[in-house]
mmCIF file of C-alpha atoms in Angstrom:
data_model
loop_
_atom_site.group_PDB
_atom_site.id
_atom_site.type_symbol
_atom_site.label_atom_id
_atom_site.label_comp_id
_atom_site.label_asym_id
_atom_site.label_seq_id
_atom_site.Cartn_x
_atom_site.Cartn_y
_atom_site.Cartn_z
ATOM 1 C CA SER A 1 95.367 117.816 97.886
ATOM 2 C CA SER A 2 95.982 120.781 100.204
ATOM 3 C CA SER A 3 98.911 118.869 101.660
ATOM 4 C CA LEU A 4 100.543 117.964 98.327
ATOM 5 C CA PRO A 5 103.294 117.544 97.372
ATOM 6 C CA LEU A 6 104.110 114.596 99.610
ATOM 7 C CA VAL A 7 107.293 112.626 100.234
ATOM 8 C CA LEU A 8 106.951 109.468 102.336
ATOM 9 C CA ASN A 9 109.665 106.902 102.987
ATOM 10 C CA THR A 10 110.323 103.887 105.152
ATOM 11 C CA TRP A 11 112.611 104.192 108.197
ATOM 12 C CA PRO A 12 113.988 107.471 109.589
ATOM 13 C CA PHE A 13 116.206 108.149 106.578
ATOM 14 C CA LYS A 14 115.809 111.905 106.868
ATOM 15 C CA ASN A 15 118.421 112.932 104.308
ATOM 16 C CA ALA A 16 116.628 110.884 101.672
ATOM 17 C CA THR A 17 113.343 112.620 102.468
ATOM 18 C CA LEU A 18 115.005 116.020 102.284
ATOM 19 C CA ALA A 19 116.714 115.272 98.971
ATOM 20 C CA ALA A 20 113.443 114.148 97.403
ATOM 21 C CA TRP A 21 111.639 117.230 98.692
ATOM 22 C CA GLN A 22 114.331 119.577 97.396
ATOM 23 C CA THR A 23 114.170 117.883 93.998
ATOM 24 C CA LEU A 24 110.454 118.680 93.864
ATOM 25 C CA LEU A 25 111.054 122.283 94.976
ATOM 26 C CA SER A 26 113.587 122.765 92.212
ATOM 27 C CA GLY A 27 111.099 121.664 89.585
ATOM 28 C CA GLY A 28 111.859 117.973 89.422
ATOM 29 C CA SER A 29 109.223 115.368 88.707
ATOM 30 C CA ALA A 30 107.955 112.798 91.210
ATOM 31 C CA LEU A 31 110.180 110.277 89.460
ATOM 32 C CA ASP A 32 113.229 112.559 89.830
ATOM 33 C CA ALA A 33 112.414 112.936 93.525
ATOM 34 C CA VAL A 34 112.236 109.176 94.125
ATOM 35 C CA GLU A 35 115.519 108.684 92.284
ATOM 36 C CA SER A 36 117.352 111.418 94.179
ATOM 37 C CA GLY A 37 115.963 110.345 97.546
ATOM 38 C CA CYS A 38 116.892 106.695 97.142
ATOM 39 C CA ALA A 39 120.303 107.646 95.713
ATOM 40 C CA VAL A 40 121.090 109.519 98.949
ATOM 41 C CA CYS A 41 120.578 106.290 100.880
ATOM 42 C CA GLU A 42 122.764 104.373 98.433
ATOM 43 C CA ARG A 43 125.577 106.878 98.975
ATOM 44 C CA GLU A 44 125.079 107.065 102.752
ATOM 45 C CA GLN A 45 124.564 103.308 103.132
ATOM 46 C CA CYS A 46 121.395 103.953 105.189
ATOM 47 C CA ASP A 47 121.508 101.677 108.280
ATOM 48 C CA GLY A 48 123.626 99.229 106.296
ATOM 49 C CA SER A 49 120.607 97.913 104.407
ATOM 50 C CA VAL A 50 121.009 100.171 101.354
ATOM 51 C CA GLY A 51 123.920 100.559 98.975
ATOM 52 C CA PHE A 52 127.472 99.216 98.898
ATOM 53 C CA GLY A 53 129.245 97.574 101.828
ATOM 54 C CA GLY A 54 126.206 95.876 103.378
ATOM 55 C CA SER A 55 124.422 92.519 103.545
ATOM 56 C CA PRO A 56 127.111 90.304 101.994
ATOM 57 C CA ASP A 57 125.744 87.112 100.467
ATOM 58 C CA GLU A 58 127.122 83.639 101.240
ATOM 59 C CA LEU A 59 130.098 84.299 98.999
ATOM 60 C CA GLY A 60 130.757 87.664 100.637
ATOM 61 C CA GLU A 61 129.490 89.769 97.722
ATOM 62 C CA THR A 62 127.132 92.740 98.123
ATOM 63 C CA THR A 63 124.446 92.772 95.423
ATOM 64 C CA LEU A 64 121.791 95.467 94.999
ATOM 65 C CA ASP A 65 118.106 95.613 94.086
ATOM 66 C CA ALA A 66 116.187 98.746 93.084
ATOM 67 C CA LEU A 67 112.892 99.739 91.508
ATOM 68 C CA ILE A 68 111.391 102.974 90.214
ATOM 69 C CA MET A 69 107.794 103.270 89.067
ATOM 70 C CA ASP A 70 105.978 106.090 87.227
ATOM 71 C CA GLY A 71 102.346 106.038 88.355
ATOM 72 C CA THR A 72 101.189 108.301 85.531
ATOM 73 C CA VAL A 73 102.002 105.979 82.639
ATOM 74 C CA MET A 74 102.610 102.802 84.680
ATOM 75 C CA ASN A 75 106.182 102.539 83.451
ATOM 76 C CA VAL A 76 108.776 100.730 85.571
ATOM 77 C CA GLY A 77 112.528 100.207 85.649
ATOM 78 C CA ALA A 78 114.167 97.750 88.043
ATOM 79 C CA VAL A 79 117.380 95.863 88.678
ATOM 80 C CA GLY A 80 117.780 92.702 90.743
ATOM 81 C CA ASP A 81 120.954 91.045 91.993
ATOM 82 C CA LEU A 82 122.910 93.928 90.460
ATOM 83 C CA ARG A 83 126.617 93.360 90.916
ATOM 84 C CA ARG A 84 129.527 95.828 91.097
ATOM 85 C CA ILE A 85 127.507 98.991 90.360
ATOM 86 C CA LYS A 86 126.802 101.387 93.257
ATOM 87 C CA ASN A 87 123.939 103.536 91.988
ATOM 88 C CA ALA A 88 121.238 100.878 91.649
ATOM 89 C CA ILE A 89 118.289 103.297 91.525
ATOM 90 C CA GLY A 90 120.103 105.236 88.784
ATOM 91 C CA VAL A 91 120.423 102.047 86.725
ATOM 92 C CA ALA A 92 116.737 101.272 87.378
ATOM 93 C CA ARG A 93 115.870 104.708 85.998
ATOM 94 C CA LYS A 94 117.875 103.936 82.844
ATOM 95 C CA VAL A 95 115.991 100.653 82.431
ATOM 96 C CA LEU A 96 112.761 102.670 82.607
ATOM 97 C CA GLU A 97 113.910 105.345 80.176
ATOM 98 C CA HIS A 98 116.036 103.452 77.661
ATOM 99 C CA THR A 99 114.448 100.031 77.369
ATOM 100 C CA THR A 100 111.006 98.535 76.902
ATOM 101 C CA HIS A 101 111.853 96.071 79.674
ATOM 102 C CA THR A 102 110.878 96.245 83.339
ATOM 103 C CA LEU A 103 113.541 94.250 85.229
ATOM 104 C CA LEU A 104 117.171 93.387 84.418
ATOM 105 C CA VAL A 105 119.126 91.073 86.724
ATOM 106 C CA GLY A 106 122.606 89.883 87.663
ATOM 107 C CA GLU A 107 125.781 90.167 85.624
ATOM 108 C CA SER A 108 123.825 91.155 82.520
ATOM 109 C CA ALA A 109 122.339 94.097 84.376
ATOM 110 C CA THR A 110 125.901 95.120 85.200
ATOM 111 C CA ILE A 111 126.813 95.056 81.498
ATOM 112 C CA PHE A 112 123.718 97.171 80.734
ATOM 113 C CA ALA A 113 124.745 99.637 83.473
ATOM 114 C CA GLU A 114 128.265 99.954 82.041
ATOM 115 C CA SER A 115 126.757 100.662 78.615
ATOM 116 C CA MET A 116 124.822 103.493 80.288
ATOM 117 C CA GLY A 117 128.036 104.930 81.717
ATOM 118 C CA PHE A 118 127.985 103.567 85.237
ATOM 119 C CA ILE A 119 131.298 102.534 86.826
ATOM 120 C CA ASN A 120 132.051 98.869 87.482
ATOM 121 C CA GLU A 121 133.552 98.764 90.989
ATOM 122 C CA ASP A 122 133.824 96.520 94.032
ATOM 123 C CA LEU A 123 130.853 96.911 96.393
ATOM 124 C CA SER A 124 132.620 95.293 99.330
ATOM 125 C CA THR A 125 134.109 97.231 102.230
ATOM 126 C CA SER A 126 136.114 96.197 105.266
ATOM 127 C CA ALA A 127 132.795 96.222 107.152
ATOM 128 C CA SER A 128 131.071 93.790 104.771
ATOM 129 C CA GLU A 129 134.172 91.616 104.626
ATOM 130 C CA ALA A 130 134.283 91.477 108.450
ATOM 131 C CA LEU A 131 130.563 90.636 108.549
ATOM 132 C CA HIS A 132 131.185 87.765 106.153
ATOM 133 C CA SER A 133 134.274 86.337 107.865
ATOM 134 C CA ASN A 134 132.556 86.474 111.255
ATOM 135 C CA TRP A 135 129.629 84.609 109.721
ATOM 136 C CA LEU A 136 131.935 81.925 108.375
ATOM 137 C CA ALA A 137 133.587 81.656 111.805
ATOM 138 C CA ARG A 138 130.135 81.105 113.315
ATOM 139 C CA LYS A 139 129.611 78.091 111.032
ATOM 140 C CA CYS A 140 127.533 80.140 108.630
ATOM 141 C CA GLN A 141 124.755 80.912 111.144
ATOM 142 C CA PRO A 142 122.115 82.057 110.377
ATOM 143 C CA ASN A 143 121.564 80.948 106.791
ATOM 144 C CA HIS A 144 118.669 80.521 104.395
ATOM 145 C CA TRP A 145 118.905 76.785 103.725
ATOM 146 C CA ARG A 146 116.476 74.062 104.881
ATOM 147 C CA ASN A 147 115.824 70.358 104.185
ATOM 148 C CA VAL A 148 119.451 69.795 103.150
ATOM 149 C CA VAL A 149 122.570 67.960 104.362
ATOM 150 C CA PRO A 150 124.748 68.698 106.160
ATOM 151 C CA ASP A 151 122.469 70.169 108.830
ATOM 152 C CA PRO A 152 122.356 73.887 107.951
ATOM 153 C CA SER A 153 121.678 74.828 111.577
ATOM 154 C CA LYS A 154 125.111 73.485 112.494
ATOM 155 C CA HIS A 155 127.298 73.559 109.411
ATOM 156 C CA CYS A 156 128.354 75.607 106.423
ATOM 157 C CA GLY A 157 127.677 74.268 102.952
ATOM 158 C CA PRO A 158 127.946 73.092 100.318
ATOM 159 C CA TYR A 159 124.558 71.518 100.900
ATOM 160 C CA LYS A 160 122.484 69.048 98.970
ATOM 161 C CA PRO A 161 119.053 67.473 99.383
ATOM 162 C CA PRO A 162 119.069 64.527 101.845
ATOM 163 C CA GLY A 163 119.019 61.023 100.373
ATOM 164 C CA ILE A 164 120.493 62.113 97.088
ATOM 165 C CA SER A 165 123.354 59.902 95.892
ATOM 166 C CA VAL A 166 126.659 61.605 95.403
ATOM 167 C CA LEU A 167 126.159 63.752 92.335
ATOM 168 C CA ASN A 168 128.972 62.287 90.277
ATOM 169 C CA GLU A 169 127.237 58.890 90.237
ATOM 170 C CA PRO A 170 125.210 58.501 87.032
ATOM 171 C CA THR A 171 121.504 59.237 87.515
ATOM 172 C CA HIS A 172 120.594 56.568 84.924
ATOM 173 C CA LYS A 173 121.627 52.930 84.285
ATOM 174 C CA VAL A 174 124.457 52.630 81.776
ATOM 175 C CA THR A 175 123.817 49.431 79.655
ATOM 176 C CA GLY A 176 126.403 49.847 76.890
ATOM 177 C CA ASP A 177 123.676 48.645 74.471
ATOM 178 C CA LEU A 178 123.595 51.352 71.830
ATOM 179 C CA HIS A 179 120.544 49.762 70.163
ATOM 180 C CA GLY A 180 118.444 49.655 73.335
ATOM 181 C CA HIS A 181 116.831 52.947 72.863
ATOM 182 C CA ASP A 182 113.257 54.236 72.294
ATOM 183 C CA THR B 1 115.873 99.008 102.396
ATOM 184 C CA ILE B 2 114.474 102.379 101.566
ATOM 185 C CA GLY B 3 110.988 102.459 100.051
ATOM 186 C CA MET B 4 109.811 105.847 98.893
ATOM 187 C CA VAL B 5 106.517 107.282 97.661
ATOM 188 C CA VAL B 6 106.274 110.749 96.109
ATOM 189 C CA ILE B 7 103.135 112.592 95.021
ATOM 190 C CA HIS B 8 103.747 115.759 93.021
ATOM 191 C CA LYS B 9 101.625 118.850 93.698
ATOM 192 C CA LEU B 10 100.006 118.253 90.304
ATOM 193 C CA GLY B 11 99.049 114.713 91.354
ATOM 194 C CA GLN B 12 101.642 112.626 89.544
ATOM 195 C CA THR B 13 102.752 109.656 91.661
ATOM 196 C CA ALA B 14 106.018 107.754 91.725
ATOM 197 C CA ALA B 15 107.466 105.086 93.980
ATOM 198 C CA GLY B 16 110.780 103.342 94.344
ATOM 199 C CA THR B 17 113.067 101.178 96.435
ATOM 200 C CA SER B 18 116.747 100.526 96.900
ATOM 201 C CA THR B 19 118.331 97.813 99.005
ATOM 202 C CA ASN B 20 121.293 95.500 99.430
ATOM 203 C CA GLY B 21 118.936 92.709 100.432
ATOM 204 C CA ILE B 22 119.317 90.444 103.462
ATOM 205 C CA LYS B 23 122.577 89.316 105.062
ATOM 206 C CA PHE B 24 124.112 86.001 104.014
ATOM 207 C CA LYS B 25 121.547 85.441 101.291
ATOM 208 C CA ILE B 26 122.122 82.588 98.903
ATOM 209 C CA HIS B 27 124.027 83.918 95.881
ATOM 210 C CA GLY B 28 121.471 85.111 93.312
ATOM 211 C CA ARG B 29 118.634 85.700 95.754
ATOM 212 C CA VAL B 30 116.352 88.667 94.978
ATOM 213 C CA GLY B 31 113.703 89.845 97.453
ATOM 214 C CA ASP B 32 110.543 91.931 97.040
ATOM 215 C CA SER B 33 112.211 95.297 96.535
ATOM 216 C CA PRO B 34 112.785 95.354 92.755
ATOM 217 C CA VAL B 35 109.450 93.699 91.927
ATOM 218 C CA PRO B 36 106.696 96.168 90.953
ATOM 219 C CA GLY B 37 103.650 95.604 93.170
ATOM 220 C CA ALA B 38 105.806 94.051 95.863
ATOM 221 C CA GLY B 39 108.575 96.486 96.908
ATOM 222 C CA ALA B 40 106.642 99.500 95.648
ATOM 223 C CA TYR B 41 103.732 100.470 93.405
ATOM 224 C CA ALA B 42 102.310 103.766 92.106
ATOM 225 C CA ASP B 43 99.138 104.608 90.170
ATOM 226 C CA ASP B 44 97.965 108.214 89.706
ATOM 227 C CA THR B 45 94.357 107.013 89.793
ATOM 228 C CA ALA B 46 94.592 105.384 93.221
ATOM 229 C CA GLY B 47 97.768 106.143 95.169
ATOM 230 C CA ALA B 48 101.138 104.602 95.960
ATOM 231 C CA ALA B 49 102.717 102.295 98.520
ATOM 232 C CA ALA B 50 106.026 100.705 99.453
ATOM 233 C CA ALA B 51 107.041 97.813 101.684
ATOM 234 C CA THR B 52 110.044 96.802 103.784
ATOM 235 C CA GLY B 53 110.980 93.750 105.834
ATOM 236 C CA ASP B 54 111.443 90.054 105.083
ATOM 237 C CA GLY B 55 111.507 90.301 101.326
ATOM 238 C CA ASP B 56 111.172 86.558 100.729
ATOM 239 C CA ILE B 57 107.765 86.587 102.460
ATOM 240 C CA LEU B 58 106.609 90.031 101.274
ATOM 241 C CA LEU B 59 107.324 89.148 97.652
ATOM 242 C CA ARG B 60 104.718 86.377 97.771
ATOM 243 C CA PHE B 61 101.876 88.742 98.750
ATOM 244 C CA LEU B 62 102.487 91.764 96.481
ATOM 245 C CA PRO B 63 101.804 94.128 99.405
ATOM 246 C CA SER B 64 102.185 97.482 97.679
ATOM 247 C CA TYR B 65 99.917 96.549 94.763
ATOM 248 C CA GLN B 66 97.314 95.261 97.212
ATOM 249 C CA ALA B 67 97.498 98.414 99.346
ATOM 250 C CA VAL B 68 96.963 100.633 96.289
ATOM 251 C CA GLU B 69 93.961 98.551 95.237
ATOM 252 C CA TYR B 70 92.459 98.900 98.728
ATOM 253 C CA MET B 71 92.867 102.682 98.420
ATOM 254 C CA ARG B 72 91.313 102.560 94.965
ATOM 255 C CA ASN B 73 88.297 100.987 96.677
ATOM 256 C CA GLY B 74 88.090 103.855 99.105
ATOM 257 C CA GLU B 75 90.084 102.637 102.098
ATOM 258 C CA GLU B 76 92.057 105.250 104.016
ATOM 259 C CA PRO B 77 95.841 104.771 103.657
ATOM 260 C CA THR B 78 96.308 103.509 107.219
ATOM 261 C CA VAL B 79 93.510 100.957 106.815
ATOM 262 C CA ALA B 80 94.852 99.891 103.423
ATOM 263 C CA CYS B 81 98.268 99.261 104.969
ATOM 264 C CA GLN B 82 96.763 97.416 107.936
ATOM 265 C CA LYS B 83 94.686 95.146 105.715
ATOM 266 C CA VAL B 84 97.792 94.155 103.787
ATOM 267 C CA ILE B 85 99.671 93.324 106.982
ATOM 268 C CA SER B 86 96.691 91.275 108.189
ATOM 269 C CA ARG B 87 96.613 89.264 104.947
ATOM 270 C CA ILE B 88 100.202 88.189 105.461
ATOM 271 C CA GLN B 89 99.778 87.621 109.211
ATOM 272 C CA LYS B 90 97.279 84.838 108.539
ATOM 273 C CA TYR B 91 99.987 82.720 106.882
ATOM 274 C CA TYR B 92 103.147 84.051 108.503
ATOM 275 C CA PRO B 93 102.207 85.472 111.946
ATOM 276 C CA ASN B 94 105.846 86.129 112.801
ATOM 277 C CA PHE B 95 106.959 87.834 109.614
ATOM 278 C CA PHE B 96 108.926 91.062 109.793
ATOM 279 C CA GLY B 97 107.321 93.684 107.634
ATOM 280 C CA ALA B 98 105.926 97.196 107.267
ATOM 281 C CA VAL B 99 104.074 99.093 104.555
ATOM 282 C CA ILE B 100 103.678 102.839 103.862
ATOM 283 C CA CYS B 101 100.660 104.087 101.917
ATOM 284 C CA ALA B 102 99.552 107.381 100.366
ATOM 285 C CA ASN B 103 96.423 108.252 98.402
ATOM 286 C CA VAL B 104 96.100 110.743 95.578
ATOM 287 C CA ILE B 105 94.994 113.637 97.794
ATOM 288 C CA GLY B 106 98.079 113.290 99.963
ATOM 289 C CA SER B 107 96.692 111.401 102.960
ATOM 290 C CA TYR B 108 99.157 108.828 104.197
ATOM 291 C CA GLY B 109 99.592 106.041 106.696
ATOM 292 C CA ALA B 110 101.651 103.011 107.608
ATOM 293 C CA ALA B 111 101.314 99.641 109.299
ATOM 294 C CA CYS B 112 103.607 96.895 110.542
ATOM 295 C CA ASN B 113 103.440 93.394 111.965
ATOM 296 C CA ARG B 114 103.954 93.327 115.717
ATOM 297 C CA LEU B 115 106.843 91.165 116.941
ATOM 298 C CA PRO B 116 108.357 91.013 120.442
ATOM 299 C CA LYS B 117 111.225 93.183 119.272
ATOM 300 C CA PHE B 118 109.339 95.184 116.636
ATOM 301 C CA THR B 119 106.429 97.003 118.273
ATOM 302 C CA HIS B 120 106.419 100.215 116.238
ATOM 303 C CA PHE B 121 107.583 101.371 112.839
ATOM 304 C CA THR B 122 109.243 104.701 112.094
ATOM 305 C CA PHE B 123 108.908 106.466 108.764
ATOM 306 C CA MET B 124 109.565 109.915 107.260
ATOM 307 C CA VAL B 125 107.037 112.439 105.974
ATOM 308 C CA TYR B 126 107.470 115.773 104.242
ATOM 309 C CA ASN B 127 104.494 117.658 102.802
ATOM 310 C CA SER B 128 103.345 121.240 102.393
ATOM 311 C CA LEU B 129 101.893 121.286 105.941
ATOM 312 C CA LYS B 130 105.351 120.701 107.442
ATOM 313 C CA ASN B 131 108.447 122.862 107.231
ATOM 314 C CA HIS B 132 110.941 120.016 107.600
ATOM 315 C CA PRO B 133 111.165 116.259 107.148
ATOM 316 C CA THR B 134 109.228 114.743 110.053
ATOM 317 C CA VAL B 135 109.692 111.388 111.765
ATOM 318 C CA GLU B 136 106.417 109.604 112.437
ATOM 319 C CA LYS B 137 105.736 106.344 114.221
ATOM 320 C CA VAL B 138 102.955 103.768 114.125
ATOM 321 C CA ASP B 139 102.285 101.009 116.612
ATOM 322 C CA CYS B 140 102.413 97.603 115.000
ATOM 323 C CA ILE B 141 99.281 95.455 114.773
#
């Protein structure tokens, strides 16, 4: 324990490390340090893999995931597929502190975030929009589909499982006999 | 993705992650990052860990929980991280992933899965033995 306190983080995101360390020096808890360190990367869009304006999904939207865990009382707050809120780790901290839940997801997590005072705003930027339009121009390559038609290694979607009849055909036999039932 | 582990001078541990996921994901996809035990895990009685990489694969193996449990059983942080990477390698030899690990006395380590274009993993450390945030590197296994 001679080397404590300790801040350790993936990738050379130095500003995040520094922010966490300074939080500890100014009397913050380990939880405060994790939140402030990760929030730096959300603001600075660390290598494009954190925060707004990165990794657009197939529809071009940037969605965020974040987690914060307190190892003293094993309490956790997390958000998944968070939409239109920039400070994902801040929302995760509110889940930890103001709910008995662990993980909130999607549009509902956005509504929770707004109730906690976070701003609902577009997470796209010209960079993420360019990424997405280039992807479309490259016939949606690469993508995360498999075992579907059309061939996902050559075409954009929409996709469906091979061999399935066109969806608007009824998936059961219509007899018209209203008494033929079990 | 940033994964972070913090151990307070009084021994309290915390861990966290933040990410915008992978490019061109299917709408609604969530990876390992927000899942406790996958993206990150902390337990004052054993240590803390965090993972980064192909979240669809990592999520299935709960790497940070597993690394903390290895440290609970006495493994050094580097070995704990390496054992987690090895577990995944058996099923997905070409997965992209790395794990950082720290035990309750402040020892730390990391490990990653070697790929042709991913031969070492860079992470940040700041503790009371250093006077600034320090970049460290591990060779992948």
